[in-house]
mmCIF file of C-alpha atoms and ligand atoms in Angstrom:
data_model
loop_
_atom_site.group_PDB
_atom_site.id
_atom_site.type_symbol
_atom_site.label_atom_id
_atom_site.label_comp_id
_atom_site.label_asym_id
_atom_site.label_seq_id
_atom_site.Cartn_x
_atom_site.Cartn_y
_atom_site.Cartn_z
ATOM 1 C CA MET J 260 6.443 -7.709 5.368
ATOM 2 C CA ASN J 261 7.853 -5.123 3.096
ATOM 3 C CA GLU J 262 5.399 -2.463 1.949
ATOM 4 C CA LEU J 263 2.507 -3.962 -0.093
ATOM 5 C CA GLU J 264 1.284 -1.764 -2.885
ATOM 6 C CA ILE J 265 -1.967 -2.396 -4.752
ATOM 7 C CA SER J 266 -2.637 -0.370 -7.843
ATOM 8 C CA ILE J 267 -4.990 -0.276 -10.742
ATOM 9 C CA LEU J 268 -3.570 -1.517 -14.082
ATOM 10 C CA THR J 269 -3.933 0.762 -17.112
ATOM 11 C CA PRO J 270 -3.061 0.100 -20.754
ATOM 12 C CA LYS J 271 0.472 1.308 -20.348
ATOM 13 C CA ASP J 272 1.015 -1.501 -17.749
ATOM 14 C CA TRP J 273 0.167 -4.256 -20.299
ATOM 15 C CA GLU J 274 3.652 -5.830 -20.201
ATOM 16 C CA ARG J 275 3.582 -6.176 -16.388
ATOM 17 C CA TYR J 276 0.076 -7.496 -16.585
ATOM 18 C CA LYS J 277 0.961 -10.023 -19.309
ATOM 19 C CA CYS J 278 3.942 -11.222 -17.215
ATOM 20 C CA VAL J 279 2.023 -11.750 -13.996
ATOM 21 C CA ARG J 280 -1.021 -13.197 -15.677
ATOM 22 C CA LEU J 281 0.998 -15.763 -17.594
ATOM 23 C CA GLU J 282 2.946 -16.600 -14.450
ATOM 24 C CA SER J 283 -0.333 -17.283 -12.675
ATOM 25 C CA LEU J 284 -1.720 -19.495 -15.426
ATOM 26 C CA ASN J 285 1.538 -21.430 -15.500
ATOM 27 C CA ASP J 286 1.588 -21.752 -11.712
ATOM 28 C CA SER J 287 -1.990 -22.561 -11.102
ATOM 29 C CA PRO J 288 -3.601 -24.256 -14.145
ATOM 30 C CA ASP J 289 -6.328 -25.840 -12.080
ATOM 31 C CA SER J 290 -7.512 -22.455 -10.717
ATOM 32 C CA PHE J 291 -8.566 -20.742 -13.889
ATOM 33 C CA GLY J 292 -10.862 -21.380 -16.898
ATOM 34 C CA SER J 293 -8.237 -20.025 -19.395
ATOM 35 C CA THR J 294 -5.098 -21.910 -20.033
ATOM 36 C CA PHE J 295 -1.437 -20.712 -20.286
ATOM 37 C CA GLY J 296 -1.405 -21.915 -23.894
ATOM 38 C CA GLU J 297 -4.502 -19.798 -24.808
ATOM 39 C CA GLU J 298 -3.253 -16.596 -23.239
ATOM 40 C CA ALA J 299 0.439 -17.067 -24.243
ATOM 41 C CA ALA J 300 -0.824 -16.910 -27.882
ATOM 42 C CA LEU J 301 -2.416 -13.454 -27.405
ATOM 43 C CA SER J 302 -0.673 -10.570 -29.298
ATOM 44 C CA ASP J 303 0.811 -7.578 -27.539
ATOM 45 C CA SER J 304 -2.128 -5.412 -28.722
ATOM 46 C CA GLU J 305 -4.583 -7.894 -27.325
ATOM 47 C CA TRP J 306 -2.904 -7.642 -23.908
ATOM 48 C CA GLN J 307 -2.973 -3.863 -24.157
ATOM 49 C CA SER J 308 -6.603 -3.680 -25.151
ATOM 50 C CA ARG J 309 -7.612 -5.977 -22.246
ATOM 51 C CA LEU J 310 -6.692 -3.162 -19.979
ATOM 52 C CA ASP J 311 -8.288 -0.454 -22.199
ATOM 53 C CA LEU J 312 -11.538 -0.498 -20.336
ATOM 54 C CA LYS J 313 -12.794 2.618 -21.934
ATOM 55 C CA SER J 314 -12.583 1.189 -25.395
ATOM 56 C CA ARG J 315 -14.170 -2.040 -24.270
ATOM 57 C CA GLY J 316 -17.002 -0.228 -22.471
ATOM 58 C CA LEU J 317 -16.111 -2.341 -19.440
ATOM 59 C CA ASP J 318 -16.590 -1.251 -15.821
ATOM 60 C CA ALA J 319 -13.774 -3.150 -14.138
ATOM 61 C CA LEU J 320 -11.034 -2.844 -11.516
ATOM 62 C CA PRO J 321 -7.902 -4.715 -12.687
ATOM 63 C CA LEU J 322 -5.568 -4.797 -9.671
ATOM 64 C CA ILE J 323 -1.926 -5.690 -9.340
ATOM 65 C CA ALA J 324 -0.211 -6.271 -5.932
ATOM 66 C CA GLU J 325 3.495 -5.415 -5.637
ATOM 67 C CA ILE J 326 6.134 -5.602 -3.000
ATOM 68 C CA ASN J 327 9.244 -3.527 -3.644
ATOM 69 C CA GLY J 328 8.179 -3.075 -7.273
ATOM 70 C CA GLN J 329 7.886 -6.900 -7.759
ATOM 71 C CA ALA J 330 4.551 -8.128 -8.928
ATOM 72 C CA VAL J 331 3.134 -10.623 -6.354
ATOM 73 C CA GLY J 332 -0.570 -10.739 -7.059
ATOM 74 C CA LEU J 333 -3.432 -10.029 -9.405
ATOM 75 C CA ALA J 334 -7.258 -9.734 -9.196
ATOM 76 C CA TRP J 335 -9.964 -8.223 -11.300
ATOM 77 C CA GLY J 336 -13.415 -7.000 -10.231
ATOM 78 C CA VAL J 337 -15.792 -6.706 -13.197
ATOM 79 C CA ILE J 338 -19.359 -5.385 -13.557
ATOM 80 C CA HIS J 339 -21.129 -7.087 -16.522
ATOM 81 C CA ALA J 340 -23.833 -4.731 -17.758
ATOM 82 C CA PRO J 341 -26.786 -4.759 -17.663
ATOM 83 C CA ASP J 342 -26.590 -6.340 -14.239
ATOM 84 C CA ARG J 343 -24.945 -3.459 -12.363
ATOM 85 C CA GLU J 344 -25.604 -4.862 -8.934
ATOM 86 C CA VAL J 345 -22.958 -7.670 -9.065
ATOM 87 C CA VAL J 346 -19.165 -7.446 -9.132
ATOM 88 C CA HIS J 347 -17.545 -10.665 -10.507
ATOM 89 C CA ILE J 348 -14.100 -11.505 -9.252
ATOM 90 C CA TYR J 349 -11.615 -13.078 -11.643
ATOM 91 C CA GLN J 350 -7.910 -13.834 -12.009
ATOM 92 C CA MET J 351 -7.221 -13.895 -8.286
ATOM 93 C CA TRP J 352 -3.589 -15.079 -7.757
ATOM 94 C CA VAL J 353 -0.779 -14.561 -5.328
ATOM 95 C CA SER J 354 2.680 -15.648 -6.140
ATOM 96 C CA PRO J 355 3.763 -18.817 -4.164
ATOM 97 C CA ALA J 356 6.566 -17.024 -2.291
ATOM 98 C CA SER J 357 4.180 -14.354 -0.996
ATOM 99 C CA ARG J 358 1.223 -16.515 0.084
ATOM 100 C CA GLY J 359 -0.108 -16.538 3.606
ATOM 101 C CA LYS J 360 0.593 -12.840 4.241
ATOM 102 C CA GLY J 361 -2.838 -11.441 3.567
ATOM 103 C CA ILE J 362 -2.337 -10.278 0.008
ATOM 104 C CA ALA J 363 -5.365 -12.015 -1.362
ATOM 105 C CA GLN J 364 -7.379 -10.616 1.548
ATOM 106 C CA ALA J 365 -6.151 -7.154 0.767
ATOM 107 C CA LEU J 366 -7.023 -7.466 -2.874
ATOM 108 C CA LEU J 367 -10.524 -8.617 -1.926
ATOM 109 C CA SER J 368 -10.926 -5.613 0.366
ATOM 110 C CA GLU J 369 -10.070 -3.282 -2.519
ATOM 111 C CA ILE J 370 -12.604 -4.989 -4.792
ATOM 112 C CA LYS J 371 -15.197 -4.923 -2.066
ATOM 113 C CA ALA J 372 -14.710 -1.170 -1.446
ATOM 114 C CA TRP J 373 -14.945 -0.471 -5.222
ATOM 115 C CA ALA J 374 -18.101 -2.603 -5.486
ATOM 116 C CA LEU J 375 -19.685 -0.642 -2.553
ATOM 117 C CA GLY J 376 -18.640 2.634 -4.185
ATOM 118 C CA SER J 377 -20.214 1.491 -7.451
ATOM 119 C CA GLY J 378 -23.441 0.866 -5.730
ATOM 120 C CA CYS J 379 -23.265 -3.009 -6.102
ATOM 121 C CA ASN J 380 -24.749 -5.357 -3.576
ATOM 122 C CA LEU J 381 -23.123 -8.682 -4.420
ATOM 123 C CA LEU J 382 -19.679 -10.088 -4.978
ATOM 124 C CA ALA J 383 -19.550 -13.262 -7.117
ATOM 125 C CA LEU J 384 -16.899 -15.722 -8.127
ATOM 126 C CA ALA J 385 -16.331 -19.283 -8.907
ATOM 127 C CA VAL J 386 -13.686 -21.537 -7.273
ATOM 128 C CA THR J 387 -12.395 -24.979 -8.086
ATOM 129 C CA THR J 388 -13.886 -27.271 -5.450
ATOM 130 C CA SER J 389 -10.548 -28.964 -4.727
ATOM 131 C CA ASN J 390 -8.727 -25.597 -4.129
ATOM 132 C CA ALA J 391 -8.649 -25.722 -0.332
ATOM 133 C CA ALA J 392 -6.687 -22.509 0.055
ATOM 134 C CA ALA J 393 -9.037 -20.387 -2.132
ATOM 135 C CA VAL J 394 -12.259 -22.011 -0.738
ATOM 136 C CA ARG J 395 -11.038 -21.159 2.793
ATOM 137 C CA LEU J 396 -10.048 -17.560 1.713
ATOM 138 C CA TYR J 397 -13.482 -16.957 0.369
ATOM 139 C CA ARG J 398 -15.398 -18.683 3.187
ATOM 140 C CA SER J 399 -13.468 -16.754 5.816
ATOM 141 C CA SER J 400 -14.135 -13.529 3.898
ATOM 142 C CA GLY J 401 -17.892 -14.105 4.104
ATOM 143 C CA PHE J 402 -18.656 -15.879 0.733
ATOM 144 C CA ILE J 403 -21.206 -18.665 0.763
ATOM 145 C CA THR J 404 -21.835 -21.281 -1.966
ATOM 146 C CA THR J 405 -24.631 -20.851 -4.380
ATOM 147 C CA GLY J 406 -25.920 -23.059 -7.232
ATOM 148 C CA GLN J 407 -24.404 -26.213 -8.569
ATOM 149 C CA PRO J 408 -20.768 -26.802 -9.525
ATOM 150 C CA THR J 409 -19.990 -26.842 -13.233
ATOM 151 C CA PRO J 410 -16.857 -28.196 -15.013
ATOM 152 C CA LEU J 411 -13.799 -25.914 -15.069
ATOM 153 C CA ARG J 412 -13.358 -26.554 -18.736
ATOM 154 C CA SER J 413 -15.190 -28.820 -21.166
ATOM 155 C CA ASP J 414 -12.316 -31.336 -21.039
ATOM 156 C CA SER J 415 -11.750 -31.162 -17.297
ATOM 157 C CA LEU J 416 -12.919 -33.321 -14.367
ATOM 158 C CA LEU J 417 -12.350 -30.334 -11.997
ATOM 159 C CA MET J 418 -15.485 -28.612 -10.833
ATOM 160 C CA LEU J 419 -16.107 -24.879 -10.273
ATOM 161 C CA GLN J 420 -18.333 -23.940 -7.299
ATOM 162 C CA PRO J 421 -20.069 -20.516 -7.631
ATOM 163 C CA MET J 422 -19.863 -18.404 -4.397
ATOM 164 C CA VAL J 423 -21.381 -15.010 -3.453
ATOM 165 C CA MET J 424 -21.187 -12.488 -0.740
ATOM 166 C CA THR J 425 -23.927 -9.942 -0.114
ATOM 167 C CA LEU J 426 -22.667 -6.425 0.549
ATOM 168 C CA HIS J 427 -24.304 -3.928 2.816
ATOM 169 C CA SER J 428 -23.728 -0.225 2.271
ATOM 170 C CA GLY J 429 -22.216 1.307 5.372
ATOM 171 C CA GLU J 430 -19.791 -1.660 5.881
HETATM 172 C C1 COA D 153 -5.845 -18.688 -2.945
HETATM 173 C C2 COA D 153 -4.798 -17.608 -2.880
HETATM 174 C C3 COA D 153 -5.163 -16.440 -3.851
HETATM 175 C C4 COA D 153 -4.669 -17.062 -1.381
HETATM 176 O O1 COA D 153 -3.697 -15.994 -1.373
HETATM 177 P P1 COA D 153 -2.929 -15.595 -0.001
HETATM 178 O O2 COA D 153 -2.446 -14.162 -0.293
HETATM 179 O O3 COA D 153 -1.960 -16.618 0.294
HETATM 180 O O4 COA D 153 -4.148 -15.556 0.977
HETATM 181 P P2 COA D 153 -4.184 -14.692 2.315
HETATM 182 O O5 COA D 153 -2.814 -14.738 2.911
HETATM 183 O O6 COA D 153 -4.802 -13.370 2.101
HETATM 184 O O7 COA D 153 -5.123 -15.567 3.205
HETATM 185 C C5 COA D 153 -6.359 -15.219 3.603
HETATM 186 C C6 COA D 153 -7.149 -16.451 4.131
HETATM 187 O O8 COA D 153 -7.203 -17.496 3.103
HETATM 188 C C7 COA D 153 -7.128 -18.735 3.660
HETATM 189 N N1 COA D 153 -5.933 -19.397 3.112
HETATM 190 C C8 COA D 153 -4.994 -18.831 2.343
HETATM 191 N N2 COA D 153 -4.037 -19.816 2.055
HETATM 192 C C9 COA D 153 -4.423 -20.937 2.604
HETATM 193 C C10 COA D 153 -3.891 -22.236 2.682
HETATM 194 N N3 COA D 153 -2.754 -22.593 2.039
HETATM 195 N N4 COA D 153 -4.565 -23.182 3.303
HETATM 196 C C11 COA D 153 -5.745 -22.866 3.983
HETATM 197 N N5 COA D 153 -6.275 -21.644 4.008
HETATM 198 C C12 COA D 153 -5.598 -20.673 3.323
HETATM 199 C C13 COA D 153 -7.068 -18.545 5.160
HETATM 200 O O9 COA D 153 -8.368 -18.487 5.662
HETATM 201 C C14 COA D 153 -6.478 -17.179 5.287
HETATM 202 O O10 COA D 153 -6.766 -16.571 6.447
HETATM 203 P P3 COA D 153 -5.875 -16.763 7.726
HETATM 204 O O11 COA D 153 -4.419 -16.540 7.290
HETATM 205 O O12 COA D 153 -6.373 -15.788 8.710
HETATM 206 O O13 COA D 153 -6.139 -18.229 8.143
HETATM 207 C C15 COA D 153 -3.364 -18.205 -3.263
HETATM 208 O O14 COA D 153 -3.169 -19.387 -2.534
HETATM 209 C C16 COA D 153 -3.238 -18.468 -4.760
HETATM 210 O O15 COA D 153 -2.892 -17.581 -5.603
HETATM 211 N N6 COA D 153 -3.507 -19.700 -5.190
HETATM 212 C C17 COA D 153 -3.501 -20.175 -6.585
HETATM 213 C C18 COA D 153 -4.442 -19.343 -7.456
HETATM 214 C C19 COA D 153 -5.815 -19.505 -6.969
HETATM 215 O O16 COA D 153 -6.214 -20.553 -6.531
HETATM 216 N N7 COA D 153 -6.652 -18.467 -7.151
HETATM 217 C C20 COA D 153 -8.023 -18.400 -6.744
HETATM 218 C C21 COA D 153 -8.856 -18.576 -7.997
HETATM 219 S S1 COA D 153 -10.594 -18.646 -7.536
#
C-alpha cells in the first residue's frame, strides 16, 4: 500500500473535513445517526467551528487518513465531560476503494493511544447491528457488546448496538 498518513484535523482543514464527511454520509447512510441531507445543509462556518475544539471546550481527536494526499478515512475520539474516563468513537469511515487494508484498524489504534494518554479506561461506540464489516472490526479489536440496541434514527428500523472496550494502562 502507498504510505498511509493519519493526521489531526484543525479548523483550517474544514473543507477537507466537509468533503470526506459528506462522502461518508452519502456512501454509508445506514452507518450513521446523521444524514447527508442534515449535514449538507451546514454552513461553512459551522463546518469550521466543528473542528474548533478550543472554542467548543471539547476534548476530542478528529482524525483524517490519507494516501498520497487523498482522503481515505475519518474517525473521531471524543471525551464528553464530566465523564473523563470514556472516549466515544464517532464518524468511523473508510472509502470503499481503500477498505480491507487496515485503515480502520490504524484509526482505532490512534484513538486508543490518545485515550490511554488522556487517562481514559474505556472506549465506547455504537454500531448498526446489520453492519457485518464494522461489527467484525470492533469485535476483532476487543470490543464487546453492552446494553440493549436502540433505533439508529427515530424513523429507522435499523438498530444500533453499543459496544465497549476496557483499556489497561501499560498496553
Ligand atoms: C467498517 C469499516 C470502517 C472498516 O474499514 P477497513 O479499513 O476496511 O477495515 P480494516 O481493513 O482495518 O479491517 C479490520 C478488521 O475489520 C474486519 N472487517 C473489515 N472489513 C470487513 C468486511 N468487509 N467483512 C468482514 N470483516 C471486515 C475484519 O475483522 C478486519 O480484520 P482482518 O482484515 O484481519 O480480518 C469500513 O468498511 C467502512 O467505512 N464501512 C462503512 C462505514 C461504517 O460502517 N462505519 C462504522 C460506523 S460504526
